[in-house]
PDB file of C-alpha atoms in Angstrom:
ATOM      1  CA  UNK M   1     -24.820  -9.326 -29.053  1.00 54.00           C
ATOM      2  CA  UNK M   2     -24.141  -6.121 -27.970  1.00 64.00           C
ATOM      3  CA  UNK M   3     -23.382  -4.900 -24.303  1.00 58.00           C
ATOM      4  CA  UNK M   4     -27.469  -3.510 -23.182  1.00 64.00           C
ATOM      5  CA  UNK M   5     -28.421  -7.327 -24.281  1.00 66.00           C
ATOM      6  CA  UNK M   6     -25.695  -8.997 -22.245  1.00 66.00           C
ATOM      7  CA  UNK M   7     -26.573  -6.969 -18.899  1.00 77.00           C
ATOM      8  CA  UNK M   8     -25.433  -5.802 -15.850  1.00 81.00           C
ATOM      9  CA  UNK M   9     -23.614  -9.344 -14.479  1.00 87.00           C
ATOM     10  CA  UNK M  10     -21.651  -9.427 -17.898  1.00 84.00           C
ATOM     11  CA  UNK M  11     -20.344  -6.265 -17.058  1.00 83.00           C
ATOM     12  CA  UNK M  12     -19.827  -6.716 -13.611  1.00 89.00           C
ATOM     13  CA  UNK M  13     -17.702 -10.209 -14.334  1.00 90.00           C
ATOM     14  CA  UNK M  14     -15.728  -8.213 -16.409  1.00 89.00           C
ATOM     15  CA  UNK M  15     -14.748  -5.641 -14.120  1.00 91.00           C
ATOM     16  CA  UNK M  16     -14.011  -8.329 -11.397  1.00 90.00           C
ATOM     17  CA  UNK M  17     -11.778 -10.094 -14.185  1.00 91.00           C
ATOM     18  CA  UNK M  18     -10.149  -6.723 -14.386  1.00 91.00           C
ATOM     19  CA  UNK M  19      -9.465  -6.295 -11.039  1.00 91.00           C
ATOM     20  CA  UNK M  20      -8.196  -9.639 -10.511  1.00 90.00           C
ATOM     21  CA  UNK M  21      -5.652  -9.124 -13.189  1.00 88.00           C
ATOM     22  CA  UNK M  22      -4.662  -6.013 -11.789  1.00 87.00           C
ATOM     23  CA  UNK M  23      -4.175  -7.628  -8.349  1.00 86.00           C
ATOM     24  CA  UNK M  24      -2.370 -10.564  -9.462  1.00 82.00           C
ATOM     25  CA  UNK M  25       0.093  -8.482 -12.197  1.00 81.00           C
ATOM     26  CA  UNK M  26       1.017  -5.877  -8.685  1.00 80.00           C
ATOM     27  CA  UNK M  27       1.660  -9.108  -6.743  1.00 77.00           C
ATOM     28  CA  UNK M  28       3.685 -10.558  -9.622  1.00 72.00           C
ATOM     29  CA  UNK M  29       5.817  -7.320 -10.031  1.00 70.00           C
ATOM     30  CA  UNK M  30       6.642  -7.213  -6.508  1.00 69.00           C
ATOM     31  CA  UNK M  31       7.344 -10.725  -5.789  1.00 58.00           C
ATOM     32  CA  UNK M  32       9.757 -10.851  -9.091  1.00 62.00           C
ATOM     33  CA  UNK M  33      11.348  -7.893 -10.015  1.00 62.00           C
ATOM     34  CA  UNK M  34      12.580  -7.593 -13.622  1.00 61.00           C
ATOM     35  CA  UNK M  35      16.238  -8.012 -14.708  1.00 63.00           C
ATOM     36  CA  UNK M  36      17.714  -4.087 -14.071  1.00 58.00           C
ATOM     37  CA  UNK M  37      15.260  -3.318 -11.790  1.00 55.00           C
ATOM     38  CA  UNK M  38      12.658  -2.436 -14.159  1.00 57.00           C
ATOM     39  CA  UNK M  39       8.877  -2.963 -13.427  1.00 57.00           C
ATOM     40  CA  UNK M  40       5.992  -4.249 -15.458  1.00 53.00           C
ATOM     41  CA  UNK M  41       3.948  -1.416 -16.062  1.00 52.00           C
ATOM     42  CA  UNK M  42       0.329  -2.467 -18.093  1.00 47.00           C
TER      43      UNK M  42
END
């Protein structure tokens, strides 16, 4: 399948999946910062 046939909500859960990841990995940075002070940066 390609992405016209899957549609707009495809798309749109995707994005949301996106953002969620994004939010979770900032809160997961600050909450635990790496050994040397280094951050997570994806």
């Amino acid at each position: 399948m390609t992405a016209m046939d899957l549609g707009p909500t495809v798309l749109a859960r995707i994005q949301w999946r996106a953002r969620f990841a994004q939010r979770v990995r900032a809160r997961a940075v600050r909450c635990y910062p790496y050994p040397g002070g280094r951050r997570l940066t994806m």
